[in-house]
Coordinates of C-alpha atoms and ligand atoms in Angstrom, one line a residue:
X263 CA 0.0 0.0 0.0
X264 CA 1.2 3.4 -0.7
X265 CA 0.7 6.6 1.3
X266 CA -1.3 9.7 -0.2
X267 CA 1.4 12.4 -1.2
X268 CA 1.2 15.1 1.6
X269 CA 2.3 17.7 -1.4
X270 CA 4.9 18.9 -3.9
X271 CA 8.5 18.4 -2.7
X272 CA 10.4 20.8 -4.9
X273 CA 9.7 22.4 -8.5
X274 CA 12.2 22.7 -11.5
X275 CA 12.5 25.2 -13.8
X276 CA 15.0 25.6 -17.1
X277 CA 16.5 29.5 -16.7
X278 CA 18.9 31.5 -19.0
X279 CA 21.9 33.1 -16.8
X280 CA 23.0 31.9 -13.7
X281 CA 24.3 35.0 -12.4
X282 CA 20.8 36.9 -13.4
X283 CA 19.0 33.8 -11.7
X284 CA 20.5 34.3 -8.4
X285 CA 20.2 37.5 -7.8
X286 CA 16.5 37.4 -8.7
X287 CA 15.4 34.4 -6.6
X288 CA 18.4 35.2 -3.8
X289 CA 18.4 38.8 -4.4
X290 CA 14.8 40.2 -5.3
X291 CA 12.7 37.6 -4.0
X292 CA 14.6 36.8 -0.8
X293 CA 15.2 33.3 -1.0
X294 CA 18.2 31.3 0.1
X295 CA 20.4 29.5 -2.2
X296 CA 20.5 26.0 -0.1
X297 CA 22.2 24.0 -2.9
X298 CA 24.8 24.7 -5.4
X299 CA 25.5 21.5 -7.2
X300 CA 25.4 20.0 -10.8
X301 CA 22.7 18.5 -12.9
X302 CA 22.8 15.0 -12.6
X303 CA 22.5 14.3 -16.6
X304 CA 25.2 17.0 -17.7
X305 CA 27.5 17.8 -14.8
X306 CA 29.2 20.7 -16.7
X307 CA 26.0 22.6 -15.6
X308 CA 24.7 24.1 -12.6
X309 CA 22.0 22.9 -10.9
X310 CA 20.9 26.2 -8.1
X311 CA 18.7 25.3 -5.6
X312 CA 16.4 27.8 -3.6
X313 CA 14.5 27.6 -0.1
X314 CA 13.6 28.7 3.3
X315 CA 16.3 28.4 5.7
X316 CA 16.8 24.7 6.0
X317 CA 15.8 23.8 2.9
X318 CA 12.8 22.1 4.0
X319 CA 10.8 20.2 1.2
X320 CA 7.9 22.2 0.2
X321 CA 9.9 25.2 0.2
X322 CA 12.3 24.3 -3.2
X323 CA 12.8 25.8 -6.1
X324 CA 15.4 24.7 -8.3
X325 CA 17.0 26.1 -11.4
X326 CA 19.2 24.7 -14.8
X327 CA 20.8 27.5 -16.4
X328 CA 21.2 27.0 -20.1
X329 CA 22.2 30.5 -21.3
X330 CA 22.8 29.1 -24.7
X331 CA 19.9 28.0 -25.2
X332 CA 16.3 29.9 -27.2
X333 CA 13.8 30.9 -25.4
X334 CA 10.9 28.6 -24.5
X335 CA 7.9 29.2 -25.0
X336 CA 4.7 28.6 -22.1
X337 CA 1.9 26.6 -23.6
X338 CA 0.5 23.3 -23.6
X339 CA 1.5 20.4 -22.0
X340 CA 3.3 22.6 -19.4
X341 CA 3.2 23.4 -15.8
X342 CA 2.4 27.4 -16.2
X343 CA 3.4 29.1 -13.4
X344 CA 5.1 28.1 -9.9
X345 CA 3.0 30.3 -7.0
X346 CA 5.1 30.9 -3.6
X347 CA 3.3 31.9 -0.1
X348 CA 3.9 35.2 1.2
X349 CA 1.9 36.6 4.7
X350 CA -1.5 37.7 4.1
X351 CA -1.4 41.6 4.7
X352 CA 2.1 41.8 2.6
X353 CA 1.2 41.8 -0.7
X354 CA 1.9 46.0 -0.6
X355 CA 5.0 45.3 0.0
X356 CA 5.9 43.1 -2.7
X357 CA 4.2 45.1 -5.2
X358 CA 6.5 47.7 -4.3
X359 CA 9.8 45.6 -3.7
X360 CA 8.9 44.3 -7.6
X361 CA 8.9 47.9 -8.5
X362 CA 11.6 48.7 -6.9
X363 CA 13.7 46.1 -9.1
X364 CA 11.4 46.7 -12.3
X365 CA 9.3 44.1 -12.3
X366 CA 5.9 44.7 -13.8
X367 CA 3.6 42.8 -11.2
X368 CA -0.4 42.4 -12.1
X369 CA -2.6 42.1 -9.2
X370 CA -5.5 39.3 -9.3
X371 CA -7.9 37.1 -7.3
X372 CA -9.1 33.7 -7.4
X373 CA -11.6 31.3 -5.9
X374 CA -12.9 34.8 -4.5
X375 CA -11.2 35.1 -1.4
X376 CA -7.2 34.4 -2.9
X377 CA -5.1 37.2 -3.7
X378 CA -1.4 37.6 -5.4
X379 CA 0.9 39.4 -7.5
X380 CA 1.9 37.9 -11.1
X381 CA 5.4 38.7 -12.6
X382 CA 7.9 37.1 -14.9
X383 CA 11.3 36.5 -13.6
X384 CA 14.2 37.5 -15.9
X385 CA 13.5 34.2 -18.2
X386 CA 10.1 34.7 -18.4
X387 CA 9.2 32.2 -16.0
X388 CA 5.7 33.1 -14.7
X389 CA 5.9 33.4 -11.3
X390 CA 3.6 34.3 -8.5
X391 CA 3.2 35.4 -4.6
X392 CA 0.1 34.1 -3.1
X393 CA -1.5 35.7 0.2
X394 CA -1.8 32.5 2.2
X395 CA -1.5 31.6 5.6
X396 CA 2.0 29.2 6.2
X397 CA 3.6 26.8 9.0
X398 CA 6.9 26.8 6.9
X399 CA 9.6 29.4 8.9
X400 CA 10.9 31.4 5.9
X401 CA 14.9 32.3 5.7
X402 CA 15.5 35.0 8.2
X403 CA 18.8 35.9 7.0
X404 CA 18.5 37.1 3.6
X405 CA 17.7 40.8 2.4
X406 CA 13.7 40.4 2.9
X407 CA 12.5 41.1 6.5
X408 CA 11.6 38.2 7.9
X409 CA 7.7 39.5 8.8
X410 CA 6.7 39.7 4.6
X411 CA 9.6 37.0 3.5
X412 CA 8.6 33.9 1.6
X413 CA 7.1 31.0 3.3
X414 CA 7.8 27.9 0.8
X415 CA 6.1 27.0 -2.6
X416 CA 2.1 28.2 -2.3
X417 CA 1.0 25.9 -5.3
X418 CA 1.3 25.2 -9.2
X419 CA -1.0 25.5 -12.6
X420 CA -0.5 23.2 -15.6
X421 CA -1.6 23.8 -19.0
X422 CA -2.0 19.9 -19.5
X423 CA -2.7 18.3 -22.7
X424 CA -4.9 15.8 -21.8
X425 CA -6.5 17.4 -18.2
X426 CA -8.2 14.3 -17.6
X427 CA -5.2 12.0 -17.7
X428 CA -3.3 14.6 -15.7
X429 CA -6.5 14.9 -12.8
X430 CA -6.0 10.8 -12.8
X431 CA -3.1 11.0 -12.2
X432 CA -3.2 13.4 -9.4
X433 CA -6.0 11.6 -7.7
X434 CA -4.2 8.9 -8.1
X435 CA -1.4 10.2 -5.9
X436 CA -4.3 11.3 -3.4
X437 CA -5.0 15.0 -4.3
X438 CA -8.6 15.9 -4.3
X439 CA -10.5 18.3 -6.6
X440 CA -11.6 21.2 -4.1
X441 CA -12.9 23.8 -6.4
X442 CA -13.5 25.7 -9.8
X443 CA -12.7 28.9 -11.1
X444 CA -13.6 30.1 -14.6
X445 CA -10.9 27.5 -16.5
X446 CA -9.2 26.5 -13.1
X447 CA -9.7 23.1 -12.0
X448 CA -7.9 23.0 -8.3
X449 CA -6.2 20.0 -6.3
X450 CA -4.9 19.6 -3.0
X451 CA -3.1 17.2 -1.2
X452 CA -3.7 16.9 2.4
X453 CA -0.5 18.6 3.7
X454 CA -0.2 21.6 5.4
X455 CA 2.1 23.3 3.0
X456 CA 2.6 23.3 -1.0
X457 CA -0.4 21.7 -1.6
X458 CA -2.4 22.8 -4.5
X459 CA -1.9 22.0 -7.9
X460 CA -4.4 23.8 -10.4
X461 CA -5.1 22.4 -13.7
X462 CA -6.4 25.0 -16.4
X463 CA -9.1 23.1 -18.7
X464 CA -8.4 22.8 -22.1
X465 CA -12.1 23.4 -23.2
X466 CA -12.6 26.7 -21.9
X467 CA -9.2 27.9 -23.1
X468 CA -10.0 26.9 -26.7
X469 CA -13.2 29.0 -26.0
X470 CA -11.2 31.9 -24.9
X471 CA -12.6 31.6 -21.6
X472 CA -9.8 32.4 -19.2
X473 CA -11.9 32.2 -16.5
X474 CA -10.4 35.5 -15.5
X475 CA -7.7 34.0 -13.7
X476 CA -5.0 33.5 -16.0
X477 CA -4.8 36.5 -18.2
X478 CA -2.6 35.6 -21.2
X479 CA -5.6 33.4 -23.1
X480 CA -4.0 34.6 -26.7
X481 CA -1.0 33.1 -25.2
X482 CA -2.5 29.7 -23.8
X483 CA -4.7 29.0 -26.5
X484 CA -1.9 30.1 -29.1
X485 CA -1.0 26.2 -28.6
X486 CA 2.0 24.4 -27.8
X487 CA 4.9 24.9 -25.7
X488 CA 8.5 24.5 -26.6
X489 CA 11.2 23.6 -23.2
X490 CA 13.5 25.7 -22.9
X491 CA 14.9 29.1 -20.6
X492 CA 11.7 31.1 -19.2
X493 CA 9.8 27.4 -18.7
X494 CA 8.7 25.1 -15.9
X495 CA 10.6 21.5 -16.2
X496 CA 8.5 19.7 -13.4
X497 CA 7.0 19.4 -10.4
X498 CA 8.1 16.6 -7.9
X499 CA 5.6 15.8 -5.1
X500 CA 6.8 14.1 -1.9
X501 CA 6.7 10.4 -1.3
X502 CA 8.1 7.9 1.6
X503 CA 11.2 6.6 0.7
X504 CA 9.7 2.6 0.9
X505 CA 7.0 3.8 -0.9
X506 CA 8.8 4.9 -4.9
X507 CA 9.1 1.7 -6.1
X508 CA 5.4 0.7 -5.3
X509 CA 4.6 3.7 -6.9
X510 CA 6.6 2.7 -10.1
X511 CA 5.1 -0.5 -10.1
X512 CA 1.5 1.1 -9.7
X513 CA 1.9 3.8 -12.6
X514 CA 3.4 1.0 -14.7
X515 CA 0.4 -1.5 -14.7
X516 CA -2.2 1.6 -15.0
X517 CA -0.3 2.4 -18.6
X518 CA 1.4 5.8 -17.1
X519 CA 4.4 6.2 -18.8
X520 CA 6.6 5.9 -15.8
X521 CA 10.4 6.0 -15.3
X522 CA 13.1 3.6 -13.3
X523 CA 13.8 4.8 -9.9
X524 CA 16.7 7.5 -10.3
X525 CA 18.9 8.5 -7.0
X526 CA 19.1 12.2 -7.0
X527 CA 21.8 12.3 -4.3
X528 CA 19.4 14.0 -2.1
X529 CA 16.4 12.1 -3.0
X530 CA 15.6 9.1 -5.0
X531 CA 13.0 9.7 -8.1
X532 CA 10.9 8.5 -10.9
X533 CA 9.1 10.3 -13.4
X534 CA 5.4 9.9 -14.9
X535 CA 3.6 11.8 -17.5
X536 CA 0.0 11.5 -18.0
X537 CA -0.8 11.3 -21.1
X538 CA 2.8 12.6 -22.6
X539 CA 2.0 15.9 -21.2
X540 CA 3.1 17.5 -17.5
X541 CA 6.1 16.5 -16.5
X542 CA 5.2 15.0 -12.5
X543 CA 8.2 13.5 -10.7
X544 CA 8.0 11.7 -7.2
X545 CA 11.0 12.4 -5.3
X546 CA 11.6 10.9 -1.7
X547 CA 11.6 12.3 1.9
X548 CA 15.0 11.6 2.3
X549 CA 17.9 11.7 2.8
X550 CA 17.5 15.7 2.3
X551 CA 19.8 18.5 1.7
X552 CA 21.9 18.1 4.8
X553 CA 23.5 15.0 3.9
X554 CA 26.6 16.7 2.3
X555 CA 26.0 19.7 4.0
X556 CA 25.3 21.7 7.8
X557 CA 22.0 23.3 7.6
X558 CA 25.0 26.7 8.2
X559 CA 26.3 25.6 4.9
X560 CA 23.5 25.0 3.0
X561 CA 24.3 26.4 -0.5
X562 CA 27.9 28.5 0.6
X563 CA 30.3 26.4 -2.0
X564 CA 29.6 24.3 -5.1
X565 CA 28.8 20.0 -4.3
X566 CA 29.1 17.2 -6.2
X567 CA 27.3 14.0 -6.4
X568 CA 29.8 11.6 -5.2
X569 CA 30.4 9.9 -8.4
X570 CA 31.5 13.3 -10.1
X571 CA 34.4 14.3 -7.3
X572 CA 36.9 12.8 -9.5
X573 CA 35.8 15.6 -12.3
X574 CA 35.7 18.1 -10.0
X575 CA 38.7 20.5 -11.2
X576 CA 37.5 20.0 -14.9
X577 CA 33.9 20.3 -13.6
X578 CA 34.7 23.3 -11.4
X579 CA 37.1 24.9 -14.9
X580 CA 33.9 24.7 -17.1
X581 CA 31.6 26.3 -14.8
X582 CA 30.7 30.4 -15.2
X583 CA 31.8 31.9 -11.8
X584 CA 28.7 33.0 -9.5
X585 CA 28.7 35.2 -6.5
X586 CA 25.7 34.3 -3.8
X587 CA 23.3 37.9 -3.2
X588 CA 24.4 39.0 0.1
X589 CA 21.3 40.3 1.8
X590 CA 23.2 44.1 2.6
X591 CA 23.8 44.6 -1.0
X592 CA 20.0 43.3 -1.6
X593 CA 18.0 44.8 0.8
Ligands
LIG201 ZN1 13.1 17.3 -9.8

């Protein structure tokens, strides 16, 4: 038997410039940089890791820079936009910090009683701040005050292909649907943080209806999405450790296309996608982001997965240099 997932463990998103990427995410939005390490498939690029203070999952947001690469484009099958918690009452301040930094924030509601702010980071990648209530302690040390900062990842919308293989799937993992808004199907898992996962339905998007709540329908109904920097990889939801390979095993006989069980160094994965749309990846509870380094350290010099340490003066000599947002110079 598997457990329900209590909700997403981390998000992924493909960026252009690392330096540009960290001082928007470390910098403007006031997140800490808990991981500096490689991607796993090409280890001659970064893989940048953002979270509260301890990196607790539920609160991550990673990045791959691939300056070299075009654009992407957002569209279908995609996850849209990544949404993180702020304070209710602080949404003034944001709209004023994104200002401050020129970056053109829209104002909008949902479900009637939700406010947040919607902005692009420098990519493109449509990201939002969500006036929700939060157990998660946000990082206290970084250039935001620690009343408004960021408490963890608030939720996520897909623009699925196939919304009803994508809903089966997340019912699968034990999300319910709790509510509709206009084209906005919404999920949650029974967590207490980084629970809800909205799907935007196809149907109403081809009609034009954007249900008011996502705002670019020229854009979403425009078609297809191409990966790429400015675009949102995948979203990982958290599973027990004993549980991944039943899960395998479970997407496998239902006819999900489903991935072996990767080890991620910091969690074991695999990958399904419904209907060869949304990327959704099941990551592990554990080990966690302190097993190669002190909660202190978390993010302050660049790791490798063990296998790569051997590489690590060729891997270190192909790498742009970085510098980590200080929270004086960011404040
Ligand atoms: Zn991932």
């Amino acid at each position: 038997m598997v457990s329900d997932t209590p909700g997403i463990h981390h998000v992924t998103s493909m960026v252009g410039d690392a330096q540009a990427n960290l001082d928007f995410h470390a910098g403007v939005l006031g997140l800490r940089l808990v991981k500096r390490t490689v991607n796993h498939e090409d280890v001659l690029r970064y893989h940048l890791y953002y979270g509260n203070g301890s990196g607790d999952l539920g609160t991550v947001y990673t990045c791959f820079p691939y300056p070299e690469q075009p654009p992407g484009r957002r569209g279908v099958p995609q996850w849209s936009a990544v949404a993180f918690a702020v304070p209710p009452g602080s949404l003034d301040f944001w709209a004023d910090r994104l200002a401050d930094h020129s970056v053109e924030a829209e104002r909008r509601e949902r479900f009637g009683d939700e406010s947040l702010l919607r902005f692009e980071d420098p990519d493109g990648t449509r990201l939002e701040l969500v006036a929700a209530d939060s157990p998660v302690e946000p990082w206290r040390e970084g250039p935001v005050p620690e009343a408004v900062a960021i408490r963890g990842i608030h939720g996520v919308t897909a623009l699925p292909a196939d919304p009803f293989q994508t809903a089966s799937v997340l019912e699968t993992l034990g999300l319910e649907r709790v509510g509709q808004d206009g084209n906005r199907v919404r999920y949650r898992a029974g967590g207490d943080h980084g629970t809800t996962l909205d799907l935007l339905d196809r149907g109403a998007r081809a009609a034009g209806d954007d249900g008011g709540t996502d705002g670019n329908a020229a854009a979403a109904v425009s078609g297809f999405g191409r990966e790429g920097p400015g675009t949102i990889h995948h979203v990982a939801v958290r599973v027990p450790d004993d549980d991944l390979m039943d899960w395998h095993d479970l997407f496998r006989e239902r006819g999900v296309q489903v991935s072996r069980v990767r080890d991620r160094h910091y969690y074991r994965s695999v990958y399904v996608r419904p209907g060869g749309g949304v990327l959704v990846e099941l990551a592990s509870e554990k080990p966690g982001f302190t097993v190669d380094e002190d909660v202190d350290a978390l993010g302050s010099s660049l790791v490798l997965p063990p296998w790569a340490e051997d590489d690590r003066e060729m891997i270190e000599g192909q790498l742009p240099s970085v510098e980590v947002p200080t929270a004086d110079d960011w404040r």
